[in-house]
CSV table of C-alpha atoms in Angstrom, one decimal:
chain,number,residue,atom,x,y,z
A,3,UNK,CA,-2.2,-22.1,-32.7
A,4,UNK,CA,-1.2,-19.1,-30.7
A,5,UNK,CA,-2.1,-19.1,-27.0
A,6,UNK,CA,-2.8,-15.6,-25.7
A,7,UNK,CA,-2.4,-14.9,-22.0
A,8,UNK,CA,-4.4,-12.1,-20.5
A,9,UNK,CA,-3.4,-10.8,-17.1
A,10,UNK,CA,-5.8,-9.3,-14.7
A,11,UNK,CA,-5.2,-5.6,-13.8
A,12,UNK,CA,-6.1,-4.0,-10.5
A,13,UNK,CA,-6.2,-0.3,-9.5
A,14,UNK,CA,-5.1,0.7,-6.1
A,15,UNK,CA,-5.2,4.1,-4.4
A,16,UNK,CA,-2.3,4.3,-1.9
A,17,UNK,CA,-2.3,5.9,1.6
A,18,UNK,CA,0.7,8.2,1.0
A,19,UNK,CA,0.0,11.9,0.3
A,20,UNK,CA,2.2,13.7,-2.1
A,21,UNK,CA,1.9,17.3,-0.9
A,22,UNK,CA,5.4,18.8,-1.5
A,23,UNK,CA,5.2,19.3,-5.2
A,24,UNK,CA,5.8,22.9,-6.2
A,25,UNK,CA,6.5,22.8,-10.0
A,26,UNK,CA,6.4,20.5,-13.0
A,27,UNK,CA,10.0,19.4,-12.7
A,28,UNK,CA,9.5,18.5,-9.0
A,29,UNK,CA,6.3,16.5,-10.0
A,30,UNK,CA,8.1,14.5,-12.6
A,31,UNK,CA,10.9,13.8,-10.1
A,32,UNK,CA,8.4,12.7,-7.5
A,33,UNK,CA,6.7,10.3,-10.0
A,34,UNK,CA,10.0,8.6,-10.8
A,35,UNK,CA,11.1,8.4,-7.2
A,36,UNK,CA,7.8,7.0,-6.0
A,37,UNK,CA,7.7,4.4,-8.8
A,38,UNK,CA,11.2,3.3,-7.7
A,39,UNK,CA,10.0,3.2,-4.1
A,40,UNK,CA,7.1,1.0,-5.1
A,41,UNK,CA,9.3,-1.4,-7.1
A,42,UNK,CA,11.6,-1.8,-4.1
A,43,UNK,CA,8.6,-3.1,-2.2
A,44,UNK,CA,8.1,-5.9,-4.7
A,45,UNK,CA,11.6,-7.0,-5.7
A,46,UNK,CA,11.7,-10.6,-7.0
A,47,UNK,CA,8.2,-10.5,-8.5
A,48,UNK,CA,9.3,-10.3,-12.1
A,49,UNK,CA,6.0,-11.3,-13.6
A,50,UNK,CA,4.0,-8.4,-12.3
A,51,UNK,CA,4.3,-4.7,-13.3
A,52,UNK,CA,3.3,-1.5,-11.5
A,53,UNK,CA,2.5,1.8,-13.2
A,54,UNK,CA,1.4,5.1,-11.8
A,55,UNK,CA,-1.9,6.0,-13.3
A,56,UNK,CA,-2.3,9.5,-11.8
A,57,UNK,CA,-1.9,11.8,-8.9
A,58,UNK,CA,-5.4,12.5,-7.7
A,59,UNK,CA,-5.9,16.3,-7.3
A,60,UNK,CA,-8.5,16.3,-4.5
A,61,UNK,CA,-6.6,14.1,-2.0
A,62,UNK,CA,-3.1,14.1,-3.4
A,63,UNK,CA,-2.8,10.4,-3.5
A,64,UNK,CA,-1.4,8.1,-6.2
A,65,UNK,CA,-3.6,5.7,-8.1
A,66,UNK,CA,-1.6,2.9,-9.5
A,67,UNK,CA,-2.3,-0.1,-11.7
A,68,UNK,CA,-0.9,-3.6,-11.0
A,69,UNK,CA,-0.9,-6.3,-13.6
A,70,UNK,CA,0.6,-9.8,-13.8
A,71,UNK,CA,0.6,-13.2,-12.4
A,72,UNK,CA,1.1,-12.1,-8.8
A,73,UNK,CA,-1.2,-9.1,-8.8
A,74,UNK,CA,-3.3,-10.2,-5.8
A,75,UNK,CA,-0.2,-10.9,-3.8
A,76,UNK,CA,1.3,-7.6,-4.7
A,77,UNK,CA,-1.8,-5.7,-3.8
A,78,UNK,CA,-1.8,-7.3,-0.4
A,79,UNK,CA,1.9,-6.4,0.1
A,80,UNK,CA,1.3,-2.8,-0.8
A,81,UNK,CA,-1.8,-2.5,1.4
A,82,UNK,CA,0.2,-3.9,4.4
A,83,UNK,CA,3.5,-1.9,3.8
A,84,UNK,CA,2.1,1.4,2.5
A,85,UNK,CA,-1.6,1.3,3.1
A,86,UNK,CA,-4.6,2.2,0.9
A,87,UNK,CA,-7.8,4.2,1.1
A,88,UNK,CA,-10.7,2.9,3.2
A,89,UNK,CA,-14.4,3.3,2.7
A,90,UNK,CA,-16.4,4.9,5.5
A,91,UNK,CA,-18.9,2.1,5.5
A,92,UNK,CA,-16.1,-0.4,6.3
A,93,UNK,CA,-14.9,1.4,9.4
A,94,UNK,CA,-15.7,-0.3,12.6
A,95,UNK,CA,-15.3,0.3,16.4
A,96,UNK,CA,-12.2,-1.3,17.8
A,97,UNK,CA,-10.2,-1.4,14.6
A,98,UNK,CA,-6.8,0.3,14.3
A,99,UNK,CA,-5.9,2.6,11.3
A,100,UNK,CA,-2.7,4.3,10.4
A,101,UNK,CA,-3.0,8.1,9.9
A,102,UNK,CA,-1.3,11.5,9.9
A,103,UNK,CA,-2.3,14.6,11.8
A,104,UNK,CA,-3.9,17.4,9.7
A,105,UNK,CA,-4.9,21.0,10.4
A,106,UNK,CA,-3.0,20.9,13.7
A,107,UNK,CA,-4.1,23.7,16.0
A,108,UNK,CA,-7.0,24.8,13.8
A,109,UNK,CA,-9.6,23.9,16.5
A,110,UNK,CA,-9.3,23.8,20.3
A,111,UNK,CA,-11.3,20.6,21.0
A,112,UNK,CA,-8.9,17.9,19.7
A,113,UNK,CA,-6.7,16.7,16.9
A,114,UNK,CA,-7.9,15.4,13.5
A,115,UNK,CA,-6.2,12.4,11.9
A,116,UNK,CA,-6.3,11.7,8.2
A,117,UNK,CA,-6.7,7.9,7.9
A,118,UNK,CA,-7.5,8.0,4.1
A,119,UNK,CA,-11.2,7.3,4.8
A,120,UNK,CA,-13.4,8.2,1.8
A,121,UNK,CA,-17.0,8.0,0.6
A,122,UNK,CA,-17.5,10.3,2.3
A,123,UNK,CA,-14.2,11.8,3.3
A,124,UNK,CA,-14.0,11.8,7.1
A,125,UNK,CA,-11.1,12.4,9.4
A,126,UNK,CA,-10.9,10.8,12.9
A,127,UNK,CA,-11.2,13.2,15.8
A,128,UNK,CA,-9.2,12.4,18.9
A,129,UNK,CA,-10.9,14.8,21.4
A,130,UNK,CA,-9.2,16.9,24.1
A,131,UNK,CA,-10.4,14.7,26.9
A,132,UNK,CA,-8.8,11.6,25.3
A,133,UNK,CA,-5.6,13.5,24.6
A,134,UNK,CA,-5.4,14.5,28.3
A,135,UNK,CA,-5.9,11.0,29.5
A,136,UNK,CA,-3.3,9.5,27.1
A,137,UNK,CA,-0.7,12.2,26.7
A,138,UNK,CA,-0.9,14.2,30.0
A,139,UNK,CA,-1.5,11.5,32.6
A,140,UNK,CA,-5.0,13.0,33.0
A,141,UNK,CA,-3.8,16.5,33.8
A,142,UNK,CA,-6.0,19.3,32.6
A,143,UNK,CA,-4.0,20.9,29.8
A,144,UNK,CA,-5.1,23.0,26.9
A,145,UNK,CA,-4.8,21.6,23.4
A,146,UNK,CA,-2.1,24.3,22.6
A,147,UNK,CA,-0.1,23.1,25.6
A,148,UNK,CA,-0.2,19.5,24.3
A,149,UNK,CA,0.6,20.5,20.8
A,150,UNK,CA,3.6,22.6,21.9
A,151,UNK,CA,4.9,20.0,24.3
A,152,UNK,CA,4.8,17.2,21.7
A,153,UNK,CA,5.7,19.6,18.9
A,154,UNK,CA,2.9,18.1,16.8
A,155,UNK,CA,2.8,19.4,13.2
A,156,UNK,CA,0.8,18.4,10.1
A,157,UNK,CA,1.5,14.9,8.7
A,158,UNK,CA,2.9,13.6,12.0
A,159,UNK,CA,2.2,9.9,12.0
A,160,UNK,CA,-0.5,8.7,14.5
A,161,UNK,CA,-2.2,5.3,14.6
A,162,UNK,CA,-5.8,5.5,15.9
A,163,UNK,CA,-8.2,3.0,17.4
A,164,UNK,CA,-11.8,3.8,16.5
A,165,UNK,CA,-14.1,4.3,19.5
A,166,UNK,CA,-17.2,5.8,17.9
A,167,UNK,CA,-18.7,5.5,14.4
A,168,UNK,CA,-21.5,7.9,13.8
A,169,UNK,CA,-23.0,6.8,10.5
A,170,UNK,CA,-25.8,9.4,10.7
A,171,UNK,CA,-23.6,12.4,10.9
A,172,UNK,CA,-20.6,10.9,9.2
A,173,UNK,CA,-18.2,11.4,12.1
A,174,UNK,CA,-15.5,9.2,13.7
A,175,UNK,CA,-13.9,9.4,17.1
A,176,UNK,CA,-10.8,7.6,18.1
A,177,UNK,CA,-7.9,7.3,20.6
A,178,UNK,CA,-4.2,6.8,20.1
A,179,UNK,CA,-3.5,3.2,19.3
A,180,UNK,CA,-1.0,1.1,21.4
A,181,UNK,CA,1.7,1.4,18.7
A,182,UNK,CA,1.7,5.2,19.0
A,183,UNK,CA,1.6,5.2,22.8
A,184,UNK,CA,4.5,2.7,22.9
A,185,UNK,CA,6.6,5.1,20.9
A,186,UNK,CA,6.0,8.0,23.2
A,187,UNK,CA,6.5,5.8,26.3
A,188,UNK,CA,9.9,4.6,24.8
A,189,UNK,CA,11.3,8.1,24.3
A,190,UNK,CA,10.1,9.2,27.8
A,191,UNK,CA,11.5,6.2,29.5
A,192,UNK,CA,14.8,6.2,27.7
A,193,UNK,CA,15.0,10.0,27.6
A,194,UNK,CA,15.6,10.1,23.8
A,195,UNK,CA,15.1,13.1,21.6
A,196,UNK,CA,13.9,12.9,18.0
A,197,UNK,CA,13.4,14.8,14.8
A,198,UNK,CA,10.4,14.4,12.6
A,199,UNK,CA,10.5,15.4,9.0
A,200,UNK,CA,7.6,15.9,6.6
A,201,UNK,CA,8.1,16.7,2.9
A,202,UNK,CA,11.1,14.6,1.9
A,203,UNK,CA,12.1,11.0,1.6
A,204,UNK,CA,14.1,8.9,4.0
A,205,UNK,CA,17.1,8.8,1.7
A,206,UNK,CA,17.2,12.6,1.4
A,207,UNK,CA,16.8,13.0,5.1
A,208,UNK,CA,19.8,10.7,5.7
A,209,UNK,CA,21.9,12.6,3.1
A,210,UNK,CA,21.3,15.9,4.9
A,211,UNK,CA,22.2,14.4,8.3
A,212,UNK,CA,25.3,12.8,6.9
A,213,UNK,CA,26.4,15.9,5.0
A,214,UNK,CA,26.1,18.0,8.2
A,215,UNK,CA,28.0,15.5,10.3
A,216,UNK,CA,25.0,14.3,12.4
A,217,UNK,CA,24.8,10.7,11.2
A,218,UNK,CA,26.8,9.6,14.3
A,219,UNK,CA,24.0,11.1,16.5
A,220,UNK,CA,21.4,8.7,15.1
A,221,UNK,CA,20.0,5.6,16.7
A,222,UNK,CA,17.6,4.8,13.9
A,223,UNK,CA,15.7,6.4,11.0
A,224,UNK,CA,12.0,5.3,10.8
A,225,UNK,CA,10.0,5.7,7.6
A,226,UNK,CA,6.3,6.3,8.3
A,227,UNK,CA,5.4,7.3,4.8
A,228,UNK,CA,7.1,8.3,1.5
A,229,UNK,CA,7.4,11.9,2.8
A,230,UNK,CA,7.2,11.3,6.6
A,231,UNK,CA,10.3,10.1,8.5
A,232,UNK,CA,11.4,10.2,12.1
A,233,UNK,CA,14.9,10.0,13.5
A,234,UNK,CA,15.6,8.9,17.1
A,235,UNK,CA,18.8,10.4,18.5
A,236,UNK,CA,21.4,9.1,20.9
A,237,UNK,CA,21.1,10.3,24.4
A,238,UNK,CA,22.8,13.7,24.8
A,239,UNK,CA,21.9,14.8,21.3
A,240,UNK,CA,20.0,18.1,20.8
A,241,UNK,CA,17.1,17.9,18.4
A,242,UNK,CA,16.6,21.7,18.0
A,243,UNK,CA,20.3,22.1,17.3
A,244,UNK,CA,20.3,19.5,14.6
A,245,UNK,CA,17.2,21.0,13.0
A,246,UNK,CA,18.9,24.4,12.9
A,247,UNK,CA,21.9,22.8,11.3
A,248,UNK,CA,20.3,20.8,8.6
A,249,UNK,CA,17.3,23.0,7.8
A,250,UNK,CA,18.8,24.6,4.7
A,251,UNK,CA,19.4,21.2,3.2
A,252,UNK,CA,15.7,20.3,3.4
A,253,UNK,CA,14.0,23.3,1.9
A,254,UNK,CA,10.2,23.4,1.7
A,255,UNK,CA,10.1,20.7,4.4
A,256,UNK,CA,8.8,20.9,8.0
A,257,UNK,CA,10.7,19.6,10.9
A,258,UNK,CA,9.8,19.2,14.6
A,259,UNK,CA,11.8,18.4,17.6
A,260,UNK,CA,10.5,15.7,20.0
A,261,UNK,CA,11.9,16.5,23.5
A,262,UNK,CA,11.1,14.3,26.5
A,263,UNK,CA,11.8,17.2,29.0
A,264,UNK,CA,9.1,19.3,27.3
A,265,UNK,CA,6.6,16.5,27.3
A,266,UNK,CA,7.2,15.7,31.0
A,267,UNK,CA,6.2,19.2,32.0
A,268,UNK,CA,2.6,18.1,31.1
A,269,UNK,CA,2.7,15.5,33.9
A,270,UNK,CA,3.6,18.0,36.6
A,271,UNK,CA,0.7,18.8,39.0
A,272,UNK,CA,-0.7,22.3,39.1
A,273,UNK,CA,-1.1,22.0,42.9
């Protein structure tokens, strides 16, 4: 008698967006690197396998399949460490969601944050009034002034706390979550500059910094997503200078300089 064992299989759509794929060769490379990235998250779970099913065209997110003895445990690990899509009907006031800025500067009344909310697809609006209260100490600044001071660009990581769920009009309002505010407060208090990179992995970012002799300038490299990484620099380092020096090593990527002295100008009274 042969005993056959059937493993359950689950599909999971991950939070990460894969937006910097320009050709077929690059796409195949990204597939392999992302699969390696996933397997690094589940080292030691030899009885469970992960496969990439497809890269969804409409939202540029990977759908993966997980099968094996520890599939439920692996699903929970990936949801916690990487994140996954959320259904609009499950969004509730007071909950905190990870997200990335999108279409920065396209409107003048706030910033939209992509929190991977679907059915329907809805981005969270952090309106201008809220941004002034949280990022300008209540001073009346334009959205452009805020964007320029913080050097916000698309894909910048922002955690949001939901303040309004409008199920009739399919709209969501939010505010910056404590984790995001703590980051900004830290760099302001300690006067630390930073460099944010979108479009390449943490490993490639570190290689570029090392090659150009800037690894000694780094306090830490924080991965926010597969293609979103932020470096905090030692006091006295110059973020724009480092960007100018490593830019050619990171083609097709976007970099922004986070500078406390620019941000602090938002706090100055107009009187």
